[in-house]
C-alpha positions as a Markdown table, in Angstrom:
| # | Residue | x | y | z |
|---|---|---|---|---|
| 1 | Met | 45.7 | -40.0 | 54.3 |
| 2 | Ser | 44.5 | -37.7 | 57.1 |
| 3 | Thr | 41.2 | -39.6 | 56.7 |
| 4 | Asp | 43.0 | -42.8 | 57.7 |
| 5 | Phe | 44.2 | -41.1 | 60.9 |
| 6 | Gln | 40.7 | -39.8 | 61.7 |
| 7 | Thr | 39.2 | -43.3 | 61.1 |
| 8 | Ala | 41.8 | -44.9 | 63.5 |
| 9 | Arg | 41.1 | -42.2 | 66.1 |
| 10 | Ala | 37.4 | -42.6 | 65.7 |
| 11 | Ser | 37.7 | -46.3 | 66.2 |
| 12 | Leu | 39.5 | -45.7 | 69.5 |
| 13 | Gly | 36.8 | -43.3 | 70.5 |
| 14 | Ala | 34.1 | -45.8 | 69.7 |
| 15 | Arg | 35.9 | -48.3 | 72.0 |
| 16 | Leu | 35.8 | -45.8 | 74.8 |
| 17 | Arg | 32.1 | -45.2 | 74.3 |
| 18 | Glu | 31.5 | -49.0 | 74.3 |
| 19 | Leu | 33.3 | -49.4 | 77.6 |
| 20 | Arg | 31.3 | -46.5 | 79.1 |
| 21 | Thr | 28.0 | -47.9 | 78.0 |
| 22 | Glu | 28.8 | -51.4 | 79.3 |
| 23 | Ala | 29.6 | -49.7 | 82.7 |
| 24 | Gly | 26.1 | -48.2 | 82.7 |
| 25 | Leu | 27.4 | -44.6 | 82.6 |
| 26 | Asn | 26.3 | -41.7 | 80.4 |
| 27 | Gly | 28.7 | -39.0 | 79.1 |
| 28 | Lys | 27.9 | -36.7 | 82.0 |
| 29 | Gly | 28.4 | -39.5 | 84.5 |
| 30 | Val | 31.9 | -40.5 | 83.3 |
| 31 | Ala | 32.9 | -36.8 | 83.1 |
| 32 | Glu | 31.9 | -36.3 | 86.8 |
| 33 | Val | 33.8 | -39.4 | 87.9 |
| 34 | Leu | 36.9 | -38.2 | 86.0 |
| 35 | Gly | 36.6 | -34.5 | 86.9 |
| 36 | Trp | 36.6 | -33.6 | 83.2 |
| 37 | Gln | 34.5 | -31.2 | 81.2 |
| 38 | Arg | 31.6 | -33.0 | 79.4 |
| 39 | Ser | 33.0 | -31.6 | 76.1 |
| 40 | Lys | 36.3 | -33.6 | 76.5 |
| 41 | Val | 34.4 | -36.9 | 76.9 |
| 42 | Ser | 32.4 | -36.0 | 73.7 |
| 43 | Arg | 35.6 | -35.1 | 71.8 |
| 44 | Leu | 37.3 | -38.3 | 72.8 |
| 45 | Glu | 34.4 | -40.6 | 72.0 |
| 46 | Asn | 33.8 | -38.9 | 68.6 |
| 47 | Gly | 37.4 | -39.1 | 67.5 |
| 48 | Lys | 37.8 | -35.3 | 67.6 |
| 49 | Gln | 40.7 | -35.4 | 70.1 |
| 50 | Thr | 43.6 | -37.8 | 70.6 |
| 51 | Pro | 43.7 | -39.1 | 74.2 |
| 52 | Thr | 46.9 | -39.3 | 76.2 |
| 53 | Ala | 48.0 | -42.5 | 77.9 |
| 54 | His | 47.0 | -41.0 | 81.2 |
| 55 | Asp | 43.5 | -40.3 | 79.8 |
| 56 | Leu | 43.1 | -44.0 | 78.8 |
| 57 | Thr | 44.2 | -45.2 | 82.2 |
| 58 | Ala | 41.8 | -42.9 | 83.9 |
| 59 | Trp | 39.0 | -44.0 | 81.6 |
| 60 | Ala | 39.6 | -47.7 | 82.3 |
| 61 | Gln | 39.5 | -47.0 | 86.0 |
| 62 | Ala | 36.3 | -44.9 | 85.7 |
| 63 | Val | 34.4 | -47.7 | 83.9 |
| 64 | Asp | 35.9 | -50.3 | 86.4 |
| 65 | Arg | 37.8 | -52.1 | 83.6 |
| 66 | Pro | 41.5 | -51.9 | 84.6 |
| 67 | Asp | 42.1 | -55.0 | 82.5 |
| 68 | Val | 41.7 | -53.0 | 79.2 |
| 69 | Val | 44.4 | -50.5 | 80.0 |
| 70 | Thr | 47.0 | -52.4 | 78.0 |
| 71 | Glu | 44.6 | -52.8 | 75.0 |
| 72 | Leu | 43.8 | -49.1 | 75.0 |
| 73 | Lys | 47.4 | -48.0 | 75.2 |
| 74 | Gly | 48.3 | -50.4 | 72.5 |
| 75 | Arg | 45.8 | -48.8 | 70.2 |
| 76 | Leu | 47.2 | -45.4 | 71.1 |
| 77 | Val | 50.8 | -46.5 | 70.4 |
| 78 | Gly | 49.7 | -47.8 | 67.0 |
| 79 | Leu | 48.0 | -44.5 | 66.2 |
| 80 | Glu | 51.1 | -42.5 | 67.3 |
| 81 | Thr | 53.5 | -44.8 | 65.5 |
| 82 | Gln | 51.8 | -44.4 | 62.2 |
| 83 | Phe | 50.8 | -40.8 | 62.5 |
| 84 | Arg | 53.5 | -38.7 | 64.3 |
| 85 | Ser | 52.7 | -35.1 | 65.0 |
| 86 | Trp | 55.4 | -32.6 | 64.2 |
| 87 | Arg | 54.6 | -30.9 | 67.5 |
| 88 | Arg | 55.8 | -34.0 | 69.4 |
| 89 | Gln | 58.6 | -34.9 | 67.1 |
| 90 | Leu | 60.2 | -31.5 | 67.1 |
| 91 | Ala | 59.5 | -30.6 | 70.7 |
| 92 | Gly | 63.3 | -30.5 | 71.3 |
| 93 | Gly | 64.2 | -29.2 | 67.9 |
| 94 | His | 65.0 | -30.7 | 64.5 |
| 95 | Arg | 68.2 | -32.6 | 65.2 |
| 96 | Ala | 66.5 | -35.7 | 66.8 |
| 97 | Arg | 64.3 | -36.2 | 63.7 |
| 98 | Gln | 67.4 | -36.0 | 61.5 |
| 99 | Glu | 69.1 | -38.7 | 63.5 |
| 100 | Val | 66.1 | -40.9 | 62.9 |
| 101 | Ala | 66.4 | -40.1 | 59.2 |
| 102 | Ile | 70.1 | -41.3 | 59.3 |
| 103 | Ile | 69.0 | -44.6 | 60.8 |
| 104 | Glu | 66.3 | -45.1 | 58.2 |
| 105 | Ser | 68.5 | -44.2 | 55.2 |
| 106 | Thr | 71.4 | -46.4 | 56.5 |
| 107 | Ala | 69.0 | -49.4 | 56.8 |
| 108 | Thr | 67.6 | -48.9 | 53.2 |
| 109 | Gln | 69.0 | -50.1 | 49.9 |
| 110 | Ile | 66.7 | -48.3 | 47.6 |
| 111 | Ile | 64.9 | -45.0 | 48.3 |
| 112 | Arg | 62.3 | -43.8 | 45.9 |
| 113 | Gly | 61.0 | -40.3 | 46.4 |
| 114 | Val | 58.8 | -37.6 | 44.9 |
| 115 | Glu | 59.1 | -33.9 | 45.8 |
| 116 | Val | 56.8 | -31.3 | 44.3 |
| 117 | Ser | 57.7 | -28.1 | 46.2 |
| 118 | Arg | 61.2 | -28.4 | 47.5 |
| 119 | Ile | 64.6 | -30.0 | 47.0 |
| 120 | Pro | 64.9 | -33.5 | 48.7 |
| 121 | Gly | 66.7 | -33.4 | 52.0 |
| 122 | Leu | 69.3 | -35.9 | 50.8 |
| 123 | Phe | 70.3 | -33.5 | 48.0 |
| 124 | Gln | 70.3 | -30.2 | 50.0 |
| 125 | Thr | 73.3 | -28.0 | 50.5 |
| 126 | Ala | 74.1 | -26.9 | 54.1 |
| 127 | Asp | 72.9 | -23.4 | 53.4 |
| 128 | Tyr | 69.6 | -24.4 | 51.8 |
| 129 | Ala | 69.0 | -26.8 | 54.7 |
| 130 | Arg | 69.9 | -24.1 | 57.2 |
| 131 | His | 67.2 | -21.7 | 55.8 |
| 132 | Ala | 64.7 | -24.6 | 55.7 |
| 133 | Phe | 65.2 | -25.5 | 59.3 |
| 134 | Asp | 65.2 | -21.9 | 60.5 |
| 135 | Ala | 61.9 | -21.2 | 58.8 |
| 136 | Asn | 60.4 | -24.4 | 60.0 |
| 137 | Ala | 61.4 | -23.7 | 63.6 |
| 138 | Glu | 59.7 | -20.3 | 63.4 |
| 139 | Phe | 56.6 | -21.7 | 61.7 |
| 140 | Arg | 56.2 | -24.5 | 64.2 |
| 141 | Arg | 57.4 | -22.5 | 67.2 |
| 142 | Val | 59.9 | -25.2 | 68.3 |
| 143 | Pro | 63.5 | -24.8 | 69.6 |
| 144 | Arg | 66.0 | -23.5 | 67.1 |
| 145 | Asp | 68.8 | -26.1 | 67.0 |
| 146 | Val | 69.5 | -25.2 | 63.4 |
| 147 | Glu | 73.3 | -25.9 | 63.2 |
| 148 | Ala | 72.9 | -29.3 | 64.9 |
| 149 | Ala | 70.1 | -30.2 | 62.5 |
| 150 | Val | 72.2 | -29.1 | 59.5 |
| 151 | Arg | 75.2 | -31.2 | 60.7 |
| 152 | Ala | 72.9 | -34.2 | 61.1 |
| 153 | Arg | 71.4 | -33.7 | 57.6 |
| 154 | Met | 74.9 | -33.5 | 56.1 |
| 155 | Arg | 75.9 | -36.7 | 57.9 |
| 156 | Arg | 72.8 | -38.4 | 56.4 |
| 157 | Gln | 74.0 | -37.6 | 52.9 |
| 158 | Glu | 77.0 | -39.9 | 53.4 |
| 159 | Val | 74.7 | -42.7 | 52.2 |
| 160 | Leu | 74.7 | -41.2 | 48.7 |
| 161 | Tyr | 78.3 | -42.5 | 48.3 |
| 162 | Glu | 77.7 | -46.0 | 49.5 |
| 163 | Ala | 78.1 | -48.7 | 46.8 |
| 164 | Gly | 75.0 | -50.8 | 46.3 |
| 165 | Lys | 72.5 | -48.2 | 47.3 |
| 166 | Leu | 70.2 | -46.4 | 44.9 |
| 167 | Phe | 68.3 | -43.2 | 45.3 |
| 168 | Arg | 65.6 | -42.7 | 42.6 |
| 169 | Phe | 64.0 | -39.3 | 42.9 |
| 170 | Val | 61.5 | -37.4 | 40.8 |
| 171 | Val | 61.2 | -33.6 | 41.3 |
| 172 | Trp | 58.5 | -31.4 | 39.9 |
| 173 | Glu | 60.1 | -28.7 | 37.8 |
| 174 | Gly | 58.1 | -26.1 | 39.8 |
| 175 | Ala | 60.2 | -27.1 | 42.9 |
| 176 | Leu | 63.3 | -25.7 | 41.2 |
| 177 | Tyr | 61.7 | -22.2 | 41.4 |
| 178 | Val | 60.4 | -22.3 | 44.9 |
| 179 | Val | 62.7 | -19.8 | 46.6 |
| 180 | Thr | 62.7 | -20.0 | 50.4 |
| 181 | Cys | 66.3 | -18.8 | 50.8 |
| 182 | Pro | 68.5 | -16.1 | 49.3 |
| 183 | Arg | 68.8 | -16.4 | 45.5 |
| 184 | Glu | 72.6 | -17.1 | 45.7 |
| 185 | Val | 71.9 | -20.0 | 48.0 |
| 186 | Met | 69.3 | -21.4 | 45.5 |
| 187 | Val | 71.8 | -21.0 | 42.7 |
| 188 | Ala | 74.3 | -23.1 | 44.6 |
| 189 | Gln | 71.6 | -25.6 | 45.5 |
| 190 | Leu | 70.7 | -26.1 | 41.8 |
| 191 | Asp | 74.4 | -26.5 | 41.0 |
| 192 | Arg | 74.5 | -29.2 | 43.7 |
| 193 | Leu | 71.5 | -30.9 | 42.2 |
| 194 | Ala | 73.0 | -31.0 | 38.8 |
| 195 | Gly | 76.3 | -32.3 | 40.2 |
| 196 | Leu | 74.6 | -35.2 | 42.0 |
| 197 | Met | 73.3 | -36.5 | 38.7 |
| 198 | Gly | 76.8 | -37.8 | 38.0 |
| 199 | Leu | 76.7 | -40.3 | 40.9 |
| 200 | Asp | 76.0 | -43.9 | 40.0 |
| 201 | Thr | 73.8 | -44.2 | 43.1 |
| 202 | Val | 71.5 | -41.3 | 42.1 |
| 203 | Glu | 68.7 | -41.4 | 39.5 |
| 204 | Leu | 67.2 | -37.9 | 39.4 |
| 205 | Gly | 64.3 | -37.1 | 37.1 |
| 206 | Val | 62.6 | -33.8 | 36.6 |
| 207 | Ile | 58.9 | -33.6 | 35.5 |
| 208 | Pro | 58.6 | -30.6 | 33.1 |
| 209 | Leu | 55.9 | -28.1 | 33.6 |
| 210 | Gly | 53.3 | -29.0 | 30.9 |
| 211 | Ala | 54.2 | -32.7 | 30.9 |
| 212 | Gln | 51.4 | -35.1 | 30.2 |
| 213 | Leu | 50.5 | -36.8 | 33.4 |
| 214 | Arg | 48.1 | -39.6 | 34.3 |
| 215 | Arg | 47.5 | -38.1 | 37.7 |
| 216 | Ala | 48.2 | -34.6 | 39.1 |
| 217 | Pro | 50.9 | -34.4 | 41.7 |
| 218 | Ser | 49.6 | -34.0 | 45.2 |
| 219 | His | 52.4 | -34.1 | 47.8 |
| 220 | Gly | 55.8 | -35.4 | 48.3 |
| 221 | Phe | 56.6 | -38.9 | 49.7 |
| 222 | Trp | 59.5 | -41.3 | 50.2 |
| 223 | Ile | 59.4 | -45.1 | 49.8 |
| 224 | Tyr | 62.0 | -47.0 | 51.8 |
| 225 | Asp | 62.7 | -50.3 | 50.0 |
| 226 | Arg | 59.3 | -52.0 | 50.0 |
| 227 | Arg | 58.9 | -51.8 | 53.8 |
| 228 | Arg | 57.8 | -48.2 | 54.5 |
| 229 | Val | 56.4 | -45.0 | 53.1 |
| 230 | Ile | 56.9 | -41.7 | 54.8 |
| 231 | Val | 54.6 | -38.8 | 54.0 |
| 232 | Glu | 54.8 | -35.3 | 55.4 |
| 233 | Thr | 51.8 | -33.1 | 55.9 |
| 234 | Ile | 51.7 | -29.7 | 57.6 |
| 235 | Asn | 50.9 | -31.1 | 61.1 |
| 236 | Thr | 51.8 | -34.8 | 60.8 |
| 237 | Glu | 54.4 | -37.2 | 59.5 |
| 238 | Met | 52.8 | -40.6 | 58.4 |
| 239 | Trp | 54.8 | -43.8 | 58.6 |
| 240 | Leu | 52.9 | -46.3 | 56.5 |
| 241 | Asp | 54.0 | -50.0 | 56.4 |
| 242 | Asp | 51.0 | -51.9 | 55.4 |
| 243 | Glu | 51.0 | -53.7 | 52.0 |
| 244 | Glu | 48.0 | -51.8 | 50.6 |
| 245 | Asn | 49.5 | -48.3 | 51.2 |
| 246 | Ile | 53.0 | -49.3 | 50.0 |
| 247 | Ala | 51.4 | -50.6 | 46.7 |
| 248 | Leu | 49.4 | -47.4 | 46.3 |
| 249 | Tyr | 52.5 | -45.2 | 46.7 |
| 250 | Glu | 54.5 | -47.3 | 44.5 |
| 251 | Arg | 51.9 | -46.8 | 41.8 |
| 252 | Ala | 51.9 | -43.1 | 42.5 |
| 253 | Trp | 55.7 | -43.1 | 42.1 |
| 254 | Asp | 55.6 | -45.0 | 38.8 |
| 255 | Trp | 53.0 | -42.7 | 37.3 |
| 256 | Met | 55.0 | -39.6 | 38.3 |
| 257 | Ala | 58.3 | -41.1 | 37.1 |
| 258 | Glu | 57.0 | -42.0 | 33.7 |
| 259 | Ala | 56.6 | -38.3 | 32.9 |
| 260 | Ala | 60.1 | -37.3 | 34.1 |
| 261 | Val | 63.0 | -36.5 | 31.9 |
| 262 | His | 66.6 | -37.5 | 32.9 |
| 263 | Gly | 70.2 | -36.8 | 31.8 |
| 264 | Pro | 70.8 | -33.9 | 29.5 |
| 265 | Gln | 67.1 | -32.9 | 29.4 |
| 266 | Ala | 66.9 | -32.8 | 33.2 |
| 267 | Arg | 70.1 | -30.8 | 33.3 |
| 268 | Arg | 68.7 | -28.3 | 30.9 |
| 269 | Leu | 65.6 | -27.7 | 33.1 |
| 270 | Ile | 67.8 | -27.3 | 36.2 |
| 271 | Gly | 70.0 | -24.9 | 34.2 |
| 272 | Arg | 67.0 | -22.9 | 33.1 |
| 273 | Ala | 65.9 | -22.5 | 36.7 |
| 274 | Arg | 69.4 | -21.5 | 37.7 |
| 275 | Ala | 69.6 | -18.8 | 35.0 |
| 276 | Ser | 66.2 | -17.4 | 36.1 |
| 277 | Met | 67.6 | -17.0 | 39.6 |
| 278 | Glu | 70.6 | -15.1 | 38.4 |
| 279 | Ser | 68.6 | -12.8 | 36.2 |
| 280 | Met | 66.3 | -11.6 | 39.0 |
């Protein structure tokens, strides 16, 4: 999916190059007009750097095409709406992104999700979430508003108890053993996971290690009704709402879900992971 982002950014860069060429300027010439390094012009035109809105306004003025400012900014908004960098989203901390999650979850009837390395946020205990937010703030070097973020995540979980909603999640068994918090916190988290299986709004499947799969798991993703897929990478969160991508991720979900076990079998796998935590 990062290739999709690169393609979109390269397309914007090609448009900038086209405007420069039509104006009769070479790269050095437009750099001099703008007071930029020649390398910045090259990076923008080759899709190696994402321009700012100010960059696009300046470019349009430099090539004497103020009429294209709206078009160029529209392309940038589309790029940033679909591919949202964590650096920008978490500039003020984690709470704001959790508030967005509350809105998305409230507006959705059926959420389907796959997680291969962690417990889904909707199912996390406050302590597990606390350690996750704290570590992420350190990793991304963003403000630590951990307690506010935890409170927002717990508020989001209220949707689990709303009649008519359905949360269909598939978790790779390996995620039950990924310990990013004290072991006693992980034990409580696994208890919470098993307990949620009793809710009529939750369908939780666990894919056993060694299960026969049609496709190897790659990364986690969430499907909101049939209107949006949200995918997290290390540096970007992708919001995909085109029909082709939604269909692709639905197929990925189906292929993962067919290998999952539910009910007593899933409880046994969770219990086995819990026992391993207590024995260490």
